[in-house]
Tab-separated table of C-alpha atoms in Angstrom:
chain	number	residue	atom	x	y	z
A	127	MET	CA	-26.365	-27.680	-31.394
A	128	GLY	CA	-23.859	-29.764	-29.571
A	129	LYS	CA	-24.750	-28.355	-26.072
A	130	TRP	CA	-28.628	-29.156	-26.783
A	131	ARG	CA	-28.216	-32.553	-28.437
A	132	GLY	CA	-29.092	-34.624	-25.574
A	133	LEU	CA	-32.106	-32.636	-24.471
A	134	ILE	CA	-33.513	-32.374	-28.120
A	135	SER	CA	-32.991	-36.310	-28.472
A	136	ALA	CA	-34.708	-36.868	-25.319
A	137	LEU	CA	-37.694	-34.909	-26.231
A	138	THR	CA	-37.712	-36.323	-29.618
A	139	ILE	CA	-37.788	-39.759	-28.057
A	140	GLY	CA	-40.616	-38.759	-25.411
A	141	ALA	CA	-42.498	-37.432	-28.387
A	142	LEU	CA	-42.263	-40.747	-30.423
A	143	LEU	CA	-43.195	-42.759	-27.680
A	144	GLY	CA	-46.222	-40.421	-26.765
A	145	VAL	CA	-47.378	-41.021	-30.399
A	146	THR	CA	-46.802	-44.869	-30.647
A	147	GLY	CA	-48.049	-45.494	-27.035
A	148	PRO	CA	-45.884	-48.644	-26.408
A	149	PHE	CA	-46.538	-51.360	-23.586
A	150	GLY	CA	-50.372	-50.526	-23.498
A	151	SER	CA	-50.251	-46.802	-22.939
A	152	GLN	CA	-51.826	-46.001	-26.031
A	153	THR	CA	-55.159	-47.274	-24.598
A	154	ALA	CA	-54.221	-47.127	-20.695
A	155	PHE	CA	-53.571	-43.237	-20.858
A	156	THR	CA	-55.371	-40.211	-22.520
A	157	PRO	CA	-53.119	-38.166	-24.725
A	158	ALA	CA	-53.076	-35.471	-22.055
A	159	VAL	CA	-51.374	-37.934	-19.746
A	160	ARG	CA	-49.473	-40.105	-22.288
A	161	TYR	CA	-47.507	-37.347	-23.823
A	162	PRO	CA	-46.038	-35.746	-20.672
A	163	PHE	CA	-45.537	-39.283	-19.182
A	164	TRP	CA	-43.266	-40.419	-21.828
A	165	MET	CA	-41.588	-37.045	-22.099
A	166	VAL	CA	-40.561	-37.345	-18.313
A	167	ILE	CA	-39.557	-40.933	-18.759
A	168	ALA	CA	-37.368	-40.079	-21.772
A	169	LEU	CA	-35.737	-37.059	-19.903
A	170	VAL	CA	-34.930	-38.931	-16.877
A	171	GLY	CA	-33.941	-41.845	-18.857
A	172	PHE	CA	-31.392	-39.821	-20.839
A	173	GLY	CA	-29.933	-38.723	-17.597
A	174	ALA	CA	-29.714	-42.135	-16.361
A	175	ALA	CA	-27.948	-43.512	-19.573
A	176	VAL	CA	-25.284	-40.646	-19.522
A	177	ALA	CA	-24.919	-41.412	-15.813
A	178	ALA	CA	-24.441	-45.198	-16.369
A	179	GLU	CA	-21.991	-44.399	-19.382
A	180	ARG	CA	-19.840	-42.469	-17.100
A	181	VAL	CA	-19.886	-45.263	-14.600
A	182	LEU	CA	-19.012	-47.956	-17.059
A	183	GLN	CA	-15.704	-46.234	-18.526
A	184	PHE	CA	-14.229	-49.470	-19.781
A	185	ASN	CA	-11.949	-49.614	-22.685
A	186	TRP	CA	-14.609	-50.760	-25.259
A	187	SER	CA	-13.272	-51.414	-28.626
A	188	SER	CA	-15.305	-50.135	-31.712
A	189	LYS	CA	-16.299	-53.750	-32.703
A	190	ARG	CA	-18.144	-54.019	-29.220
A	191	THR	CA	-20.477	-50.949	-29.656
A	192	ALA	CA	-23.552	-53.229	-29.382
A	193	ALA	CA	-22.144	-54.731	-26.247
A	194	ARG	CA	-21.550	-51.373	-24.739
A	195	LEU	CA	-25.076	-49.995	-25.466
A	196	VAL	CA	-26.452	-52.981	-23.925
A	197	ALA	CA	-24.474	-52.575	-20.776
A	198	ILE	CA	-25.492	-48.908	-20.514
A	199	ALA	CA	-29.106	-49.868	-21.238
A	200	ALA	CA	-29.072	-52.520	-18.509
A	201	ALA	CA	-27.296	-50.480	-15.816
A	202	SER	CA	-29.583	-47.439	-16.318
A	203	ALA	CA	-32.554	-49.532	-16.421
A	204	VAL	CA	-32.252	-50.577	-12.782
A	205	PRO	CA	-33.005	-47.213	-11.415
A	206	MET	CA	-35.080	-46.393	-14.031
A	207	THR	CA	-37.436	-49.338	-13.249
A	208	PHE	CA	-38.136	-47.962	-9.855
A	209	PHE	CA	-38.781	-44.654	-11.208
A	210	VAL	CA	-41.322	-45.660	-13.860
A	211	ALA	CA	-42.960	-47.761	-11.009
A	212	TRP	CA	-43.218	-44.456	-9.057
A	213	ALA	CA	-44.375	-42.565	-12.468
A	214	LEU	CA	-47.169	-45.122	-12.991
A	215	SER	CA	-48.354	-44.673	-9.333
A	216	VAL	CA	-48.629	-41.002	-9.945
A	217	VAL	CA	-50.673	-41.069	-13.008
A	218	GLN	CA	-52.698	-44.294	-11.767
A	219	PRO	CA	-53.206	-43.569	-8.096
A	220	GLY	CA	-53.273	-46.607	-5.969
A	221	ARG	CA	-51.355	-48.725	-8.147
A	222	THR	CA	-48.291	-50.553	-6.623
A	223	PHE	CA	-45.734	-53.021	-7.774
A	224	SER	CA	-44.468	-56.197	-6.123
A	225	PRO	CA	-40.840	-57.328	-6.488
A	226	VAL	CA	-42.078	-59.842	-9.192
A	227	GLN	CA	-43.840	-57.012	-11.028
A	228	LEU	CA	-40.858	-55.042	-10.930
A	229	LEU	CA	-38.838	-57.839	-12.563
A	230	VAL	CA	-41.458	-57.995	-15.241
A	231	LEU	CA	-41.127	-54.312	-15.916
A	232	PHE	CA	-37.406	-54.255	-15.970
A	233	PRO	CA	-37.124	-55.514	-19.514
A	234	PHE	CA	-39.519	-53.047	-21.024
A	235	VAL	CA	-37.763	-50.243	-19.204
A	236	MET	CA	-34.458	-51.667	-20.634
A	237	LEU	CA	-35.810	-51.583	-24.131
A	238	VAL	CA	-36.452	-47.898	-23.799
A	239	GLN	CA	-33.140	-47.255	-22.156
A	240	LEU	CA	-31.386	-49.073	-25.244
A	241	LEU	CA	-33.107	-46.712	-27.682
A	242	ILE	CA	-32.197	-43.837	-25.662
A	243	ALA	CA	-28.489	-45.086	-25.414
A	244	ARG	CA	-28.584	-45.831	-29.372
A	245	VAL	CA	-29.635	-42.193	-30.092
A	246	ILE	CA	-27.196	-40.527	-27.821
A	247	PHE	CA	-24.301	-42.824	-28.097
A	248	PRO	CA	-24.306	-43.800	-31.835
A	249	ASP	CA	-20.960	-44.802	-32.267
A	250	GLY	CA	-18.218	-46.534	-30.228
A	251	PRO	CA	-16.313	-44.321	-27.640
A	252	GLN	CA	-14.091	-41.673	-29.346
A	253	THR	CA	-10.411	-42.185	-29.074
A	254	ILE	CA	-8.527	-38.963	-28.873
A	255	ALA	CA	-5.327	-39.588	-30.529
A	256	ALA	CA	-2.269	-38.055	-28.905
A	257	PRO	CA	-0.820	-35.461	-30.905
A	258	VAL	CA	2.217	-36.411	-32.556
A	259	GLU	CA	5.183	-34.276	-32.428
A	260	ARG	CA	6.259	-33.563	-35.754
A	261	GLN	CA	10.080	-33.422	-36.243
A	262	ALA	CA	11.025	-29.746	-37.588
A	263	ALA	CA	12.166	-29.905	-41.236
A	264	ALA	CA	15.789	-29.508	-41.732
A	265	PRO	CA	16.589	-25.908	-42.602
A	266	GLU	CA	17.508	-25.189	-46.127
A	267	TYR	CA	19.118	-22.081	-47.816
A	268	PRO	CA	16.705	-19.914	-49.538
A	269	PRO	CA	16.327	-20.451	-53.269
A	270	GLU	CA	16.866	-16.567	-53.944
A	271	PHE	CA	20.272	-16.977	-52.381
A	272	VAL	CA	21.137	-20.349	-53.736
A	273	SER	CA	20.117	-19.496	-57.209
A	274	LYS	CA	23.098	-16.768	-57.425
A	275	LEU	CA	25.716	-19.538	-57.123
A	276	PRO	CA	27.237	-21.772	-59.706
A	277	VAL	CA	25.408	-25.217	-59.542
A	278	ALA	CA	28.638	-26.930	-58.396
A	279	LEU	CA	28.789	-24.616	-55.398
A	280	ARG	CA	25.250	-24.965	-54.138
A	281	GLN	CA	26.089	-27.359	-51.239
A	282	ASP	CA	28.588	-27.565	-48.343
A	283	ILE	CA	28.470	-23.898	-47.820
A	284	LEU	CA	31.135	-22.891	-45.149
A	285	ALA	CA	31.075	-19.174	-44.762
A	286	LEU	CA	30.098	-15.918	-46.329
A	287	GLU	CA	32.575	-12.948	-46.527
A	288	ALA	CA	31.821	-9.358	-47.322
A	289	GLU	CA	33.766	-7.719	-50.150
A	290	ASP	CA	32.578	-4.219	-50.774
A	291	HIS	CA	28.998	-4.554	-52.340
A	292	TYR	CA	29.519	-8.207	-53.056
A	293	LEU	CA	29.549	-11.364	-51.106
A	294	ARG	CA	32.262	-14.320	-51.362
A	295	VAL	CA	30.600	-17.527	-50.740
A	296	HIS	CA	33.144	-20.044	-49.411
A	297	THR	CA	32.445	-23.914	-49.849
A	298	LEU	CA	34.188	-26.977	-49.673
A	299	HIS	CA	34.229	-26.936	-53.464
A	300	GLY	CA	35.463	-23.497	-54.112
A	301	SER	CA	34.265	-19.993	-53.884
A	302	ALA	CA	32.096	-17.602	-55.841
A	303	LEU	CA	31.618	-13.904	-55.779
A	304	VAL	CA	27.898	-12.670	-56.008
A	305	LEU	CA	26.169	-9.395	-55.975
A	306	MET	CA	24.509	-9.186	-52.592
A	307	ARG	CA	25.329	-7.528	-49.186
A	308	LEU	CA	26.249	-9.654	-45.990
A	309	ALA	CA	23.555	-8.039	-44.024
A	310	ASP	CA	21.008	-8.902	-46.605
A	311	ALA	CA	22.182	-12.596	-46.865
A	312	ALA	CA	22.373	-12.979	-43.063
A	313	ALA	CA	18.754	-11.842	-42.707
A	314	LEU	CA	17.608	-14.075	-45.406
A	315	ILE	CA	19.246	-17.396	-44.256
A	316	ASP	CA	17.622	-19.423	-41.527
A	317	PRO	CA	19.585	-18.669	-38.251
A	318	ARG	CA	19.774	-22.498	-37.560
A	319	LEU	CA	22.183	-22.803	-40.528
A	320	GLY	CA	24.650	-20.259	-39.131
A	321	LEU	CA	25.313	-16.906	-37.754
A	322	ARG	CA	27.252	-13.618	-38.132
A	323	VAL	CA	30.342	-13.606	-36.263
A	324	HIS	CA	32.002	-10.441	-37.487
A	325	ARG	CA	30.939	-7.334	-39.620
A	326	SER	CA	32.466	-9.040	-42.478
A	327	TRP	CA	31.759	-12.753	-41.785
A	328	TRP	CA	28.862	-15.118	-41.623
A	329	VAL	CA	29.847	-18.862	-40.910
A	330	ALA	CA	27.899	-21.997	-41.117
A	331	LYS	CA	27.478	-24.085	-38.189
A	332	ASP	CA	28.253	-27.274	-40.029
A	333	GLY	CA	31.347	-25.462	-41.538
A	334	VAL	CA	32.929	-24.739	-38.196
A	335	ARG	CA	35.449	-27.253	-36.952
A	336	ALA	CA	36.553	-25.569	-33.654
A	337	LEU	CA	36.497	-22.218	-31.662
A	338	GLU	CA	39.877	-20.917	-30.847
A	339	THR	CA	40.334	-18.167	-28.331
A	340	ARG	CA	44.025	-18.163	-27.841
A	341	GLY	CA	44.872	-14.491	-28.580
A	342	ARG	CA	42.052	-13.462	-30.574
A	343	ALA	CA	38.910	-15.495	-31.148
A	344	ILE	CA	38.419	-17.226	-34.361
A	345	ALA	CA	36.213	-19.932	-35.860
A	346	ARG	CA	38.365	-22.485	-37.547
A	347	LEU	CA	36.490	-23.941	-40.484
A	348	VAL	CA	36.859	-27.427	-41.977
A	349	ASP	CA	38.877	-26.400	-44.680
A	350	ASP	CA	41.298	-24.781	-42.151
A	351	THR	CA	40.051	-21.154	-42.951
A	352	ALA	CA	40.428	-18.872	-39.808
A	353	VAL	CA	37.519	-16.590	-39.337
A	354	PRO	CA	37.590	-13.726	-36.871
A	355	ILE	CA	34.915	-13.317	-34.373
A	356	SER	CA	34.452	-9.809	-32.862
A	357	ARG	CA	34.237	-9.277	-29.223
A	358	ALA	CA	30.457	-8.132	-29.459
A	359	ARG	CA	29.539	-11.381	-31.139
A	360	LEU	CA	31.953	-13.874	-29.180
A	361	SER	CA	29.207	-14.699	-26.601
A	362	ALA	CA	26.567	-15.750	-29.207
A	363	ALA	CA	29.375	-17.690	-31.209
A	364	ARG	CA	30.229	-19.719	-28.153
A	365	ALA	CA	26.696	-20.599	-27.437
A	366	ALA	CA	25.898	-21.497	-31.088
A	367	LEU	CA	29.161	-23.038	-32.387
A	368	ALA	CA	31.014	-24.508	-29.160
A	369	ASP	CA	30.874	-28.273	-28.680
């Protein structure tokens, strides 16, 4: 319907004007002439109003909708006055318009254009809000992992260490052993929080104080724990943990 709204609106207005026969057309024209006449006027008037609206692309506020419609009607009524005069000369052969008569005709044409503008531009110009870039939510440890820890150790996680089928969770407040594989925990935890640096170790990014590569590569945690970094994972560790 959006594609045909303008055409349907113009035809509706033309039909309405054909029924009411304003400005003396009810008696001046027969129905066979009056209806096509107003249909054509409405269709051309619709095009003129759209063209005027595009030309008058000012920053109208929503409170100035009435002024905007009047401006569109006045601007589009200028060419429409000459078109209406020509259309009348077609349906009434021999009829001509002097400059003064065109000036008299203008306000009547503007009134019709105001009606058309009100129908096709019912509201103020739409303001398209620029998309607001939402800040990504801070990553959190998944509940199914955190719930395995004692309440006192559910924050300030530094690293995870594999111990057979168990997992030792190192925090600033101590450590705890939970029944879980390191591979499962690493796959469960948001990668923005940390990464696996060794087959037996996963480290939290916030828990690493520095990377040391003298001799063998290690991640020095904030509690001074030295976590080994395998050669295969060294490049990824540098990219994620290096200052």
